PDB file of C-alpha atoms in Angstrom:
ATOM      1  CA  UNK Q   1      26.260  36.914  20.011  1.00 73.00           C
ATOM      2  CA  UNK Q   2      23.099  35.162  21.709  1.00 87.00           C
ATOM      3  CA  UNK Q   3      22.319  31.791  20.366  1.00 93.00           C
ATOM      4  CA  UNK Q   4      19.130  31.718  17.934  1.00 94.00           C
ATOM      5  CA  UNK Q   5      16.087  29.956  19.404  1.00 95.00           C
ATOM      6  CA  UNK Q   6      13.961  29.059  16.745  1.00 96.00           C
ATOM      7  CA  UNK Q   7       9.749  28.711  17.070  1.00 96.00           C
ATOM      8  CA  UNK Q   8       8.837  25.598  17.784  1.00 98.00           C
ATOM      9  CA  UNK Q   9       5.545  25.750  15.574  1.00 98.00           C
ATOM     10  CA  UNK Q  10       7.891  26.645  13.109  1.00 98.00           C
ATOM     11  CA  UNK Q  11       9.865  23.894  13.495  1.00 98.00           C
ATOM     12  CA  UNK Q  12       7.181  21.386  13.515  1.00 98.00           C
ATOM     13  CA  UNK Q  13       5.439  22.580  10.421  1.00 98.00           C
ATOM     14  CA  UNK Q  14       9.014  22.636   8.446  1.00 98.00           C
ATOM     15  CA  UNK Q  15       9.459  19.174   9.136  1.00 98.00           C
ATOM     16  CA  UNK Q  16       6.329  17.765   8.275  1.00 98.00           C
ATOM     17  CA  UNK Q  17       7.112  20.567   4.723  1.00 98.00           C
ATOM     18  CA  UNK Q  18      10.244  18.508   4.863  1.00 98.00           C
ATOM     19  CA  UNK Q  19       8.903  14.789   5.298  1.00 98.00           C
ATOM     20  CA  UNK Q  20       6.384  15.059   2.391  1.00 98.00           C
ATOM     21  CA  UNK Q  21       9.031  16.231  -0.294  1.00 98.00           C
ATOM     22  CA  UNK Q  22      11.083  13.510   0.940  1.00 98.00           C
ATOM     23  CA  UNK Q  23       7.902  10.922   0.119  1.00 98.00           C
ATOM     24  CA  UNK Q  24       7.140  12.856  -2.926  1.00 98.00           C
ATOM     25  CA  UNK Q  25      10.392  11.966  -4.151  1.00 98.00           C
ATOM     26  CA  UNK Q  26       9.677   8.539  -4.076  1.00 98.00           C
ATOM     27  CA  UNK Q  27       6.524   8.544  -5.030  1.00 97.00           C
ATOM     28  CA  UNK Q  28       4.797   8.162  -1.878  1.00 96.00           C
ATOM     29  CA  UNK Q  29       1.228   9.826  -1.444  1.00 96.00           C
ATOM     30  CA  UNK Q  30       1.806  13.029   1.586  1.00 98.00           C
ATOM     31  CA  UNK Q  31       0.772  12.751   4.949  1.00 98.00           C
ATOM     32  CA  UNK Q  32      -1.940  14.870   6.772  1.00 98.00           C
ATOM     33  CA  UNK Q  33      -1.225  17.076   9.983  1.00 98.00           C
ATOM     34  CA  UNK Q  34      -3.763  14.926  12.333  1.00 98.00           C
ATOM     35  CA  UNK Q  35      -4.779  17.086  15.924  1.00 98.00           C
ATOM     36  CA  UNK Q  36      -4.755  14.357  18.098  1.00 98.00           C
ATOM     37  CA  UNK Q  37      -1.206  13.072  16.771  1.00 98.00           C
ATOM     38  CA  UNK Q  38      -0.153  16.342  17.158  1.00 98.00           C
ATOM     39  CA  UNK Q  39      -0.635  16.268  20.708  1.00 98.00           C
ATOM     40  CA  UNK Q  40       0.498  13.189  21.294  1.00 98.00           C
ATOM     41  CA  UNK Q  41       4.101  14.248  20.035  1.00 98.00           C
ATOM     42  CA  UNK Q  42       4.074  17.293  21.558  1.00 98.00           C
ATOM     43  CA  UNK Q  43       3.348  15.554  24.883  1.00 98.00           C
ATOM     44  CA  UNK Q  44       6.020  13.602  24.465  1.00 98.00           C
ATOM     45  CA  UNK Q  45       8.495  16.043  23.390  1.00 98.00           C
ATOM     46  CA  UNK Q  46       7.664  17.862  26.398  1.00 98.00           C
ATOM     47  CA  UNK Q  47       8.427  14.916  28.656  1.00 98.00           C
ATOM     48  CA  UNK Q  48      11.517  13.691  27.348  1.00 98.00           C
ATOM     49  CA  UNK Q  49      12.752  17.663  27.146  1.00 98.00           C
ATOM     50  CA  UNK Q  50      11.693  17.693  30.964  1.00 97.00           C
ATOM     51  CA  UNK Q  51      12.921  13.776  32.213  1.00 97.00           C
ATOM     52  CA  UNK Q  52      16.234  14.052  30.407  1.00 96.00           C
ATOM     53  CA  UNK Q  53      15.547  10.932  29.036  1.00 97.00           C
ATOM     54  CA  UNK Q  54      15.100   9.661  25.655  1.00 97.00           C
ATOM     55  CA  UNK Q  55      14.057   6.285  24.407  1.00 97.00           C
ATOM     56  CA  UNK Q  56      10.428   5.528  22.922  1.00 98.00           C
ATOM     57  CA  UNK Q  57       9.374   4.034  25.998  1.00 97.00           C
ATOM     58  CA  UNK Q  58      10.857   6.260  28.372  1.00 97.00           C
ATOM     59  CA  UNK Q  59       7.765   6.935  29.913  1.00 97.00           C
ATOM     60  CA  UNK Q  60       6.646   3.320  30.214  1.00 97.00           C
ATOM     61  CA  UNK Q  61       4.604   3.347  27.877  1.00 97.00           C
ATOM     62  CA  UNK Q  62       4.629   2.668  23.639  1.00 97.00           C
ATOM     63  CA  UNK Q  63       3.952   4.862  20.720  1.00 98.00           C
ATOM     64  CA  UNK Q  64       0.911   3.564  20.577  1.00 97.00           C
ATOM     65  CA  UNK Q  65      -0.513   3.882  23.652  1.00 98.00           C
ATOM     66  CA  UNK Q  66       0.002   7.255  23.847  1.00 98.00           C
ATOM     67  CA  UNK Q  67      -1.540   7.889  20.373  1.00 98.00           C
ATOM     68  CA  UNK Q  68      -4.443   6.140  21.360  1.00 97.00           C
ATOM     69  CA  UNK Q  69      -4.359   8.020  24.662  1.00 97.00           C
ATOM     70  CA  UNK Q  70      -4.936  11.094  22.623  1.00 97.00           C
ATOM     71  CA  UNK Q  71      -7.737   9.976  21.041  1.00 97.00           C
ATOM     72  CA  UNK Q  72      -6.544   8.533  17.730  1.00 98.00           C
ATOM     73  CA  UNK Q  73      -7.822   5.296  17.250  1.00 97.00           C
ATOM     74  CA  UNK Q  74      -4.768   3.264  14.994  1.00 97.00           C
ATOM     75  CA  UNK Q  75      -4.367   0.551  12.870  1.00 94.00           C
ATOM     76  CA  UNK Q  76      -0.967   1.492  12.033  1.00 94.00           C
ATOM     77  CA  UNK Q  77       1.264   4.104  13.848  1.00 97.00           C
ATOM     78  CA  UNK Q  78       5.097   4.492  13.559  1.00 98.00           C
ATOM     79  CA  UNK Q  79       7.648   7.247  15.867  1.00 98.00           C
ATOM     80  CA  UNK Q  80      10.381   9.092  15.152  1.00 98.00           C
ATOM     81  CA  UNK Q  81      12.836  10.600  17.891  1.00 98.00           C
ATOM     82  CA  UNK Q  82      15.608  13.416  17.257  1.00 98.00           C
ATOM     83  CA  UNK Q  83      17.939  15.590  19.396  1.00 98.00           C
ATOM     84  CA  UNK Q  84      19.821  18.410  18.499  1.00 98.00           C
ATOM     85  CA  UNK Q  85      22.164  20.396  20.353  1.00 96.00           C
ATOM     86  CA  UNK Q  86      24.201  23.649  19.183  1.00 95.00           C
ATOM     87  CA  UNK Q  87      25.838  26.563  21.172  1.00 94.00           C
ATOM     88  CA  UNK Q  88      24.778  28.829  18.364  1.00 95.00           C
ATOM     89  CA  UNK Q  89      21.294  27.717  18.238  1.00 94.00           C
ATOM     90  CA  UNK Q  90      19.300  26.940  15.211  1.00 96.00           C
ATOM     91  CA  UNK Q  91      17.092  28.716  12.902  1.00 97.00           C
ATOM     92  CA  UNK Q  92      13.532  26.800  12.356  1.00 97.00           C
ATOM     93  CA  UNK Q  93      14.210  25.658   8.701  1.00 97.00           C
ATOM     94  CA  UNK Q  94      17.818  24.311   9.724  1.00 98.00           C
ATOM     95  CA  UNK Q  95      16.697  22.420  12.698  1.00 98.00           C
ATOM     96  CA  UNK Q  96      13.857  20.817  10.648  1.00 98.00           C
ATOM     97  CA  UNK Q  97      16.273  19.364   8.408  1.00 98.00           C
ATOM     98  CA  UNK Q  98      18.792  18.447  10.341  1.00 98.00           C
ATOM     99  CA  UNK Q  99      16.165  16.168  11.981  1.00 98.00           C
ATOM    100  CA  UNK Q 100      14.388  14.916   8.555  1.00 98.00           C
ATOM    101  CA  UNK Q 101      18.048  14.458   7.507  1.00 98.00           C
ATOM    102  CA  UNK Q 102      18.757  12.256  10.270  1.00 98.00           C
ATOM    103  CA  UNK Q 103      15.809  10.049   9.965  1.00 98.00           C
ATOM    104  CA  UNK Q 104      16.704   9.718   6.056  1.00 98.00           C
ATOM    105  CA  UNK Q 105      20.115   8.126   6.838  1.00 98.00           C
ATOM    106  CA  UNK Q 106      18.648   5.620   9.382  1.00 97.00           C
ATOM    107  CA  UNK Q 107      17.504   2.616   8.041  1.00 97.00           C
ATOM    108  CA  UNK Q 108      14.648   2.259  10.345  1.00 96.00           C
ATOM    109  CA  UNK Q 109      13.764   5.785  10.663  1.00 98.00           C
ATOM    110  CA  UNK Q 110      13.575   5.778   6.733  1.00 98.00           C
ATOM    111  CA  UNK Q 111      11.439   2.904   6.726  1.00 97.00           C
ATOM    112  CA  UNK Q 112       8.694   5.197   8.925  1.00 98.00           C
ATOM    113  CA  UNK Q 113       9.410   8.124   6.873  1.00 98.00           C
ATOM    114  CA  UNK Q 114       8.405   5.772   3.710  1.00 97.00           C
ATOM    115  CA  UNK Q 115       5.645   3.585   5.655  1.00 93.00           C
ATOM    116  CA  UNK Q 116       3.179   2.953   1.970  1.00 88.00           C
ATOM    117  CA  UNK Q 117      -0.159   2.789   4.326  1.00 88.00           C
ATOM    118  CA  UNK Q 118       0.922   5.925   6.707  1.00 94.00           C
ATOM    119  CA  UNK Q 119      -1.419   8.886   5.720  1.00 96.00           C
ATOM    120  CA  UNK Q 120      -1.624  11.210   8.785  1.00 98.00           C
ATOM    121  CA  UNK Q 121       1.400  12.811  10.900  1.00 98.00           C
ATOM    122  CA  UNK Q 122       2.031  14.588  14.377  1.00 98.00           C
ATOM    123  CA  UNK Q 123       4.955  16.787  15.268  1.00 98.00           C
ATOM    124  CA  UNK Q 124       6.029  17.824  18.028  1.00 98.00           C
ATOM    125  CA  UNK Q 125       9.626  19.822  19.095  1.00 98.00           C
ATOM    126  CA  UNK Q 126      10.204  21.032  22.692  1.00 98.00           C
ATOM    127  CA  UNK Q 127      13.433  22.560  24.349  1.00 98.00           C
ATOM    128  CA  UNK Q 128      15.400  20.840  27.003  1.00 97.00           C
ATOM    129  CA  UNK Q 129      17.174  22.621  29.928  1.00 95.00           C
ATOM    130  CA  UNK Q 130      20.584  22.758  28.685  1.00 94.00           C
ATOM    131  CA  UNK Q 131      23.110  25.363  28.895  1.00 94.00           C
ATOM    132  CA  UNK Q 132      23.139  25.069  25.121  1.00 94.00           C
ATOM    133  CA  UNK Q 133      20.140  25.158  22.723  1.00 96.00           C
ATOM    134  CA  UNK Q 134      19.072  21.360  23.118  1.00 97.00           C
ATOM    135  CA  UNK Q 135      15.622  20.155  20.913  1.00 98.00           C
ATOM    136  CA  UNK Q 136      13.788  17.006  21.146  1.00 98.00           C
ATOM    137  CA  UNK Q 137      11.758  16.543  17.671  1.00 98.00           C
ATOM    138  CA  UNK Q 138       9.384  13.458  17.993  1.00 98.00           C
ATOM    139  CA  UNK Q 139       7.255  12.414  14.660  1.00 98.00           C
ATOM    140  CA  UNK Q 140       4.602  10.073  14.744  1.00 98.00           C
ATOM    141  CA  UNK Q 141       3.125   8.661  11.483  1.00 98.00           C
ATOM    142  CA  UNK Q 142       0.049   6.517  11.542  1.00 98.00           C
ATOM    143  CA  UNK Q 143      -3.192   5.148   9.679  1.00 96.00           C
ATOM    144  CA  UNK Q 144      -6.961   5.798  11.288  1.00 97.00           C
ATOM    145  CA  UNK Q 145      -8.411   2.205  11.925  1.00 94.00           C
ATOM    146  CA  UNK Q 146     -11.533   3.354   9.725  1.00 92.00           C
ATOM    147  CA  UNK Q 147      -9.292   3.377   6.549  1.00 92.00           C
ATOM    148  CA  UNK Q 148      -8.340  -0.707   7.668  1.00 91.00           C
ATOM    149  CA  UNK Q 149      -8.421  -2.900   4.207  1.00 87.00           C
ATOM    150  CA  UNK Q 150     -10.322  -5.894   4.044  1.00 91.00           C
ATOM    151  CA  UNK Q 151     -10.372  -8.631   1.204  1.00 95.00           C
ATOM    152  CA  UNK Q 152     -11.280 -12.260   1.425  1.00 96.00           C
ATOM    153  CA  UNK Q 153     -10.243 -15.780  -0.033  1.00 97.00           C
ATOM    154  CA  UNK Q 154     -12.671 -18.369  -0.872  1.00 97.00           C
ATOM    155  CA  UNK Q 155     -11.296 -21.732  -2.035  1.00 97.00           C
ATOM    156  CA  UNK Q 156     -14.108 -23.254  -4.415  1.00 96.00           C
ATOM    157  CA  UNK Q 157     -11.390 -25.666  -5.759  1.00 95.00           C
ATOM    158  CA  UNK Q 158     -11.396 -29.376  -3.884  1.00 93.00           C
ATOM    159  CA  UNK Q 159      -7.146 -28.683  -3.077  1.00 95.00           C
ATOM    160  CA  UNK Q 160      -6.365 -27.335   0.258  1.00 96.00           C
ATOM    161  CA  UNK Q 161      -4.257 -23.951  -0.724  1.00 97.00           C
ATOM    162  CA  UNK Q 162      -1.079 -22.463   1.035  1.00 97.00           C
ATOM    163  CA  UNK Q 163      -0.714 -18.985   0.524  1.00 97.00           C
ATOM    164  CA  UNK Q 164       1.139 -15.947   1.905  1.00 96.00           C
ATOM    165  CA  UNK Q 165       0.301 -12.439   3.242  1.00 94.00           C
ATOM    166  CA  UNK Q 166       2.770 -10.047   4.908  1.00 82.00           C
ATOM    167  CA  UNK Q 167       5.419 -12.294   5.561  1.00 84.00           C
ATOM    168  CA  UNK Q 168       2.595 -14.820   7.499  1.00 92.00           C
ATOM    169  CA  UNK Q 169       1.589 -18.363   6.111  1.00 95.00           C
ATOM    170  CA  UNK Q 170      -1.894 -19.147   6.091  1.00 96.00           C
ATOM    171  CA  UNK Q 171      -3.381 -22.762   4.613  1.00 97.00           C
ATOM    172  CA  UNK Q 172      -7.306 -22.627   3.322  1.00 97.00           C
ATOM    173  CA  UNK Q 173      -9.167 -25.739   3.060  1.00 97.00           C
ATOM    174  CA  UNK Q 174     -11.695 -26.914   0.266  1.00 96.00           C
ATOM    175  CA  UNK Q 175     -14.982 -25.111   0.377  1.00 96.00           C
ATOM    176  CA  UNK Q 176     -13.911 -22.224   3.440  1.00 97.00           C
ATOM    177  CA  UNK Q 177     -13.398 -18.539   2.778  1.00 97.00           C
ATOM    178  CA  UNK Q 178     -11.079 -16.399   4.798  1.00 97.00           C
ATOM    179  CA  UNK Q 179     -11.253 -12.564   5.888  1.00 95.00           C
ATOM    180  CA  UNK Q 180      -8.114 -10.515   5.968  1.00 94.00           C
ATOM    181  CA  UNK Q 181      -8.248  -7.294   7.646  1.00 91.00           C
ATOM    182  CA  UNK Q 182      -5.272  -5.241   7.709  1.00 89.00           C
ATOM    183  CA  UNK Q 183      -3.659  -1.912   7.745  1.00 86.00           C
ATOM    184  CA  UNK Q 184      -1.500  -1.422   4.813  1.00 73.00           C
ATOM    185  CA  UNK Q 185      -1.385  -2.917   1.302  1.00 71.00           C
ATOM    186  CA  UNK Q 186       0.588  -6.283   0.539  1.00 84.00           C
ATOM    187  CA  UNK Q 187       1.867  -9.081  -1.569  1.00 92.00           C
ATOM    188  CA  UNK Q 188      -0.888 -11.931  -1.623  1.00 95.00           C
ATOM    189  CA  UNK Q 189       0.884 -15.124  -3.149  1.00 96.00           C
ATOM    190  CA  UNK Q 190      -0.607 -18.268  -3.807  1.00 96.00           C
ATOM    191  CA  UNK Q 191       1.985 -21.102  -3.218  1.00 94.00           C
ATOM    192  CA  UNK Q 192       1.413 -25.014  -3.320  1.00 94.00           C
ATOM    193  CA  UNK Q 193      -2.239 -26.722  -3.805  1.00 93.00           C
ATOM    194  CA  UNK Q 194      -2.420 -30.813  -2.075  1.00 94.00           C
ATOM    195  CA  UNK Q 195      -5.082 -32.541  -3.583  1.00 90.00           C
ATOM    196  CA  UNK Q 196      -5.692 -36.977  -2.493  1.00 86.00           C
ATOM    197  CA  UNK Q 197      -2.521 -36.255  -0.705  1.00 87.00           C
ATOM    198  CA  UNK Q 198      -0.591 -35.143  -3.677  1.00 90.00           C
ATOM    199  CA  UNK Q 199       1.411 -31.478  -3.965  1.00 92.00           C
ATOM    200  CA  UNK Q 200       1.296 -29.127  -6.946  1.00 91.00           C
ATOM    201  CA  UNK Q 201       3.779 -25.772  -6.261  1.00 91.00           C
ATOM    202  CA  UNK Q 202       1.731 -22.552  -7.885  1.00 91.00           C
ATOM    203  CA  UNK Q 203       2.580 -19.607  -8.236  1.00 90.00           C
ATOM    204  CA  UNK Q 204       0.701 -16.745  -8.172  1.00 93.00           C
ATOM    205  CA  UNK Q 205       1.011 -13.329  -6.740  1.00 94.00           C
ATOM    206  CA  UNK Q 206      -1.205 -10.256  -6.257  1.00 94.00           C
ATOM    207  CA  UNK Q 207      -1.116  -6.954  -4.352  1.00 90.00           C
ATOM    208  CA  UNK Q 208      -4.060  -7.301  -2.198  1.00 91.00           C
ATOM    209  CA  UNK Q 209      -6.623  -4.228  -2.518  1.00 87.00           C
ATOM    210  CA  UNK Q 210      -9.538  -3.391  -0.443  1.00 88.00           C
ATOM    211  CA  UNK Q 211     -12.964  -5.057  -1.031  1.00 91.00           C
ATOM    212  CA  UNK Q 212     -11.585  -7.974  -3.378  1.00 94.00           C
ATOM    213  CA  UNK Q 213     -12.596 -11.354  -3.455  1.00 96.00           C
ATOM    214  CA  UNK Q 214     -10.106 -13.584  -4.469  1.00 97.00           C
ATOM    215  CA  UNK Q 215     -11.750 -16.969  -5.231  1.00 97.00           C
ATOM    216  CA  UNK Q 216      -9.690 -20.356  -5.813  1.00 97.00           C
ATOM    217  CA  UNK Q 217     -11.054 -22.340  -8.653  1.00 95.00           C
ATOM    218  CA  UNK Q 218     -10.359 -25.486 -10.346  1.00 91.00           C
ATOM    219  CA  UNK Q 219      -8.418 -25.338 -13.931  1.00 85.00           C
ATOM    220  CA  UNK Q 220      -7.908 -28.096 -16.030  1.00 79.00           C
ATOM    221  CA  UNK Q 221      -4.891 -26.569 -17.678  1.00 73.00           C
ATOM    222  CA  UNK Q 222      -3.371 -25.091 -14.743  1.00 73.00           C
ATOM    223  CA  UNK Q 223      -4.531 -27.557 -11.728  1.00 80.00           C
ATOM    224  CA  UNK Q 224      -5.646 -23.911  -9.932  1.00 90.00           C
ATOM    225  CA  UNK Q 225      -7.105 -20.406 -11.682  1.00 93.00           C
ATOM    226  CA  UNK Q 226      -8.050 -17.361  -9.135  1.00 95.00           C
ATOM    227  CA  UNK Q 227     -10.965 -15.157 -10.162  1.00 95.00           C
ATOM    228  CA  UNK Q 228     -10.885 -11.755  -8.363  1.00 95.00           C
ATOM    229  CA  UNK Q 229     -13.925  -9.400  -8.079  1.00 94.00           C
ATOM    230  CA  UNK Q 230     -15.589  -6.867  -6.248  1.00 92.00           C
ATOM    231  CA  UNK Q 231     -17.080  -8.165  -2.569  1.00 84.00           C
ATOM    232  CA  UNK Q 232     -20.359  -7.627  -2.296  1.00 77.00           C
ATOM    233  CA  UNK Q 233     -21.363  -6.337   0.921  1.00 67.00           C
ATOM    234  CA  UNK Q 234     -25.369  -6.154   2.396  1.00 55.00           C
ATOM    235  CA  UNK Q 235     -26.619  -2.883   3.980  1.00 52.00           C
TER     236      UNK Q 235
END
């Protein structure tokens, strides 16, 4: 019996079918077949089905480079590699999930296939020369720089502040504002005040939106208050 070889569109749409239950299912907003992404998977499908190789930097370059190559200009961009091999072949549907499968039970392909700010994807599946059905499945997921979030601290408050963003420290001083601009959604958190050389722990925490101000003010009561509003931006 010959082995099956599946269609490779097929394959590619499945998988993205495949990937958005998967973030559905934990309540993640679905991902958008992008063109450019698209080719930039394919493309490298087709090279590591054609070098043998398989790595994401096999061909010198990063994931990123090569989606900006195509013409997708990133602020956030994430890959995903699979191979499959099978004497018998695979039908389209099977080999999609064997490859969303895989990425599910990998902790750091799960993390891609859950990345919060990703909201475009690119698939791409090419054959290798093999004397057995062999598929390379490459998934990129990514975030156009226009859809960047921006938000800004302004300490009005005479303590210098020490406060958190994405893992980073940052330290405002008395009377400066600060611009964030970044490519996914966070935890802001607000963590000691020193004021005449004296330090107060805070805490407060906040998911950091787009176009917020988030303004340090004095507070008899509390030593520190935060008002938050919309920035106000000139034409």
């Amino acid at each position: 019996m010959p082995a099956i070889i599946p269609d490779t569109p097929a394959v590619e749409t499945a998988i993205i079918e495949l990937t958005n239950a998967y973030r559905a299912k934990n309540k993640l907003g679905s991902v958008t077949p992008n063109a450019a992404l698209t080719a930039a998977a394919r493309a490298y499908a087709a090279y590591l089905a054609k070098s043998g190789a398989f790595s994401h930097e096999a061909d010198g370059r990063e994931a990123g480079d090569r989606t900006q190559a195509a013409g997708y200009d990133w602020c956030q961009v994430a890959e995903n590699l699979a191979m499959h091999l099978d004497s018998r072949g695979f039908q389209a549907r099977d080999l999609a999930r064997k490859s969303v499968e895989g990425w599910v039970n990998s902790e750091g392909h799960r993390k891609n296939l859950l990345a919060p700010g990703a909201t475009e994807i690119g698939v791409g599946v090419a054959q290798a020369p093999d004397k057995d059905p062999k598929f390379i499945s490459v998934q990129l997921f990514a975030r156009p720089k226009s859809l960047e979030y921006e938000f800004q601290i302004a300490n009005t408050s005479k303590a210098r502040v020490t406060y958190t963003f994405g893992g980073e420290a940052h330290e405002i001083a008395p009377s400066f504002a600060i611009t964030h601009t970044t490519c996914g959604p966070g935890t802001l958190s607000f963590d000691k005040a020193v004021t005449g050389g004296v330090t107060k722990a805070i805490s407060m925490r906040y998911e950091a939106a787009d176009g917020l101000v988030y303004t340090l003010k004095p507070d008899k009561a509390q030593g520190l208050s935060v008002d938050v509003a919309r920035m106000q931006k000139l034409d």
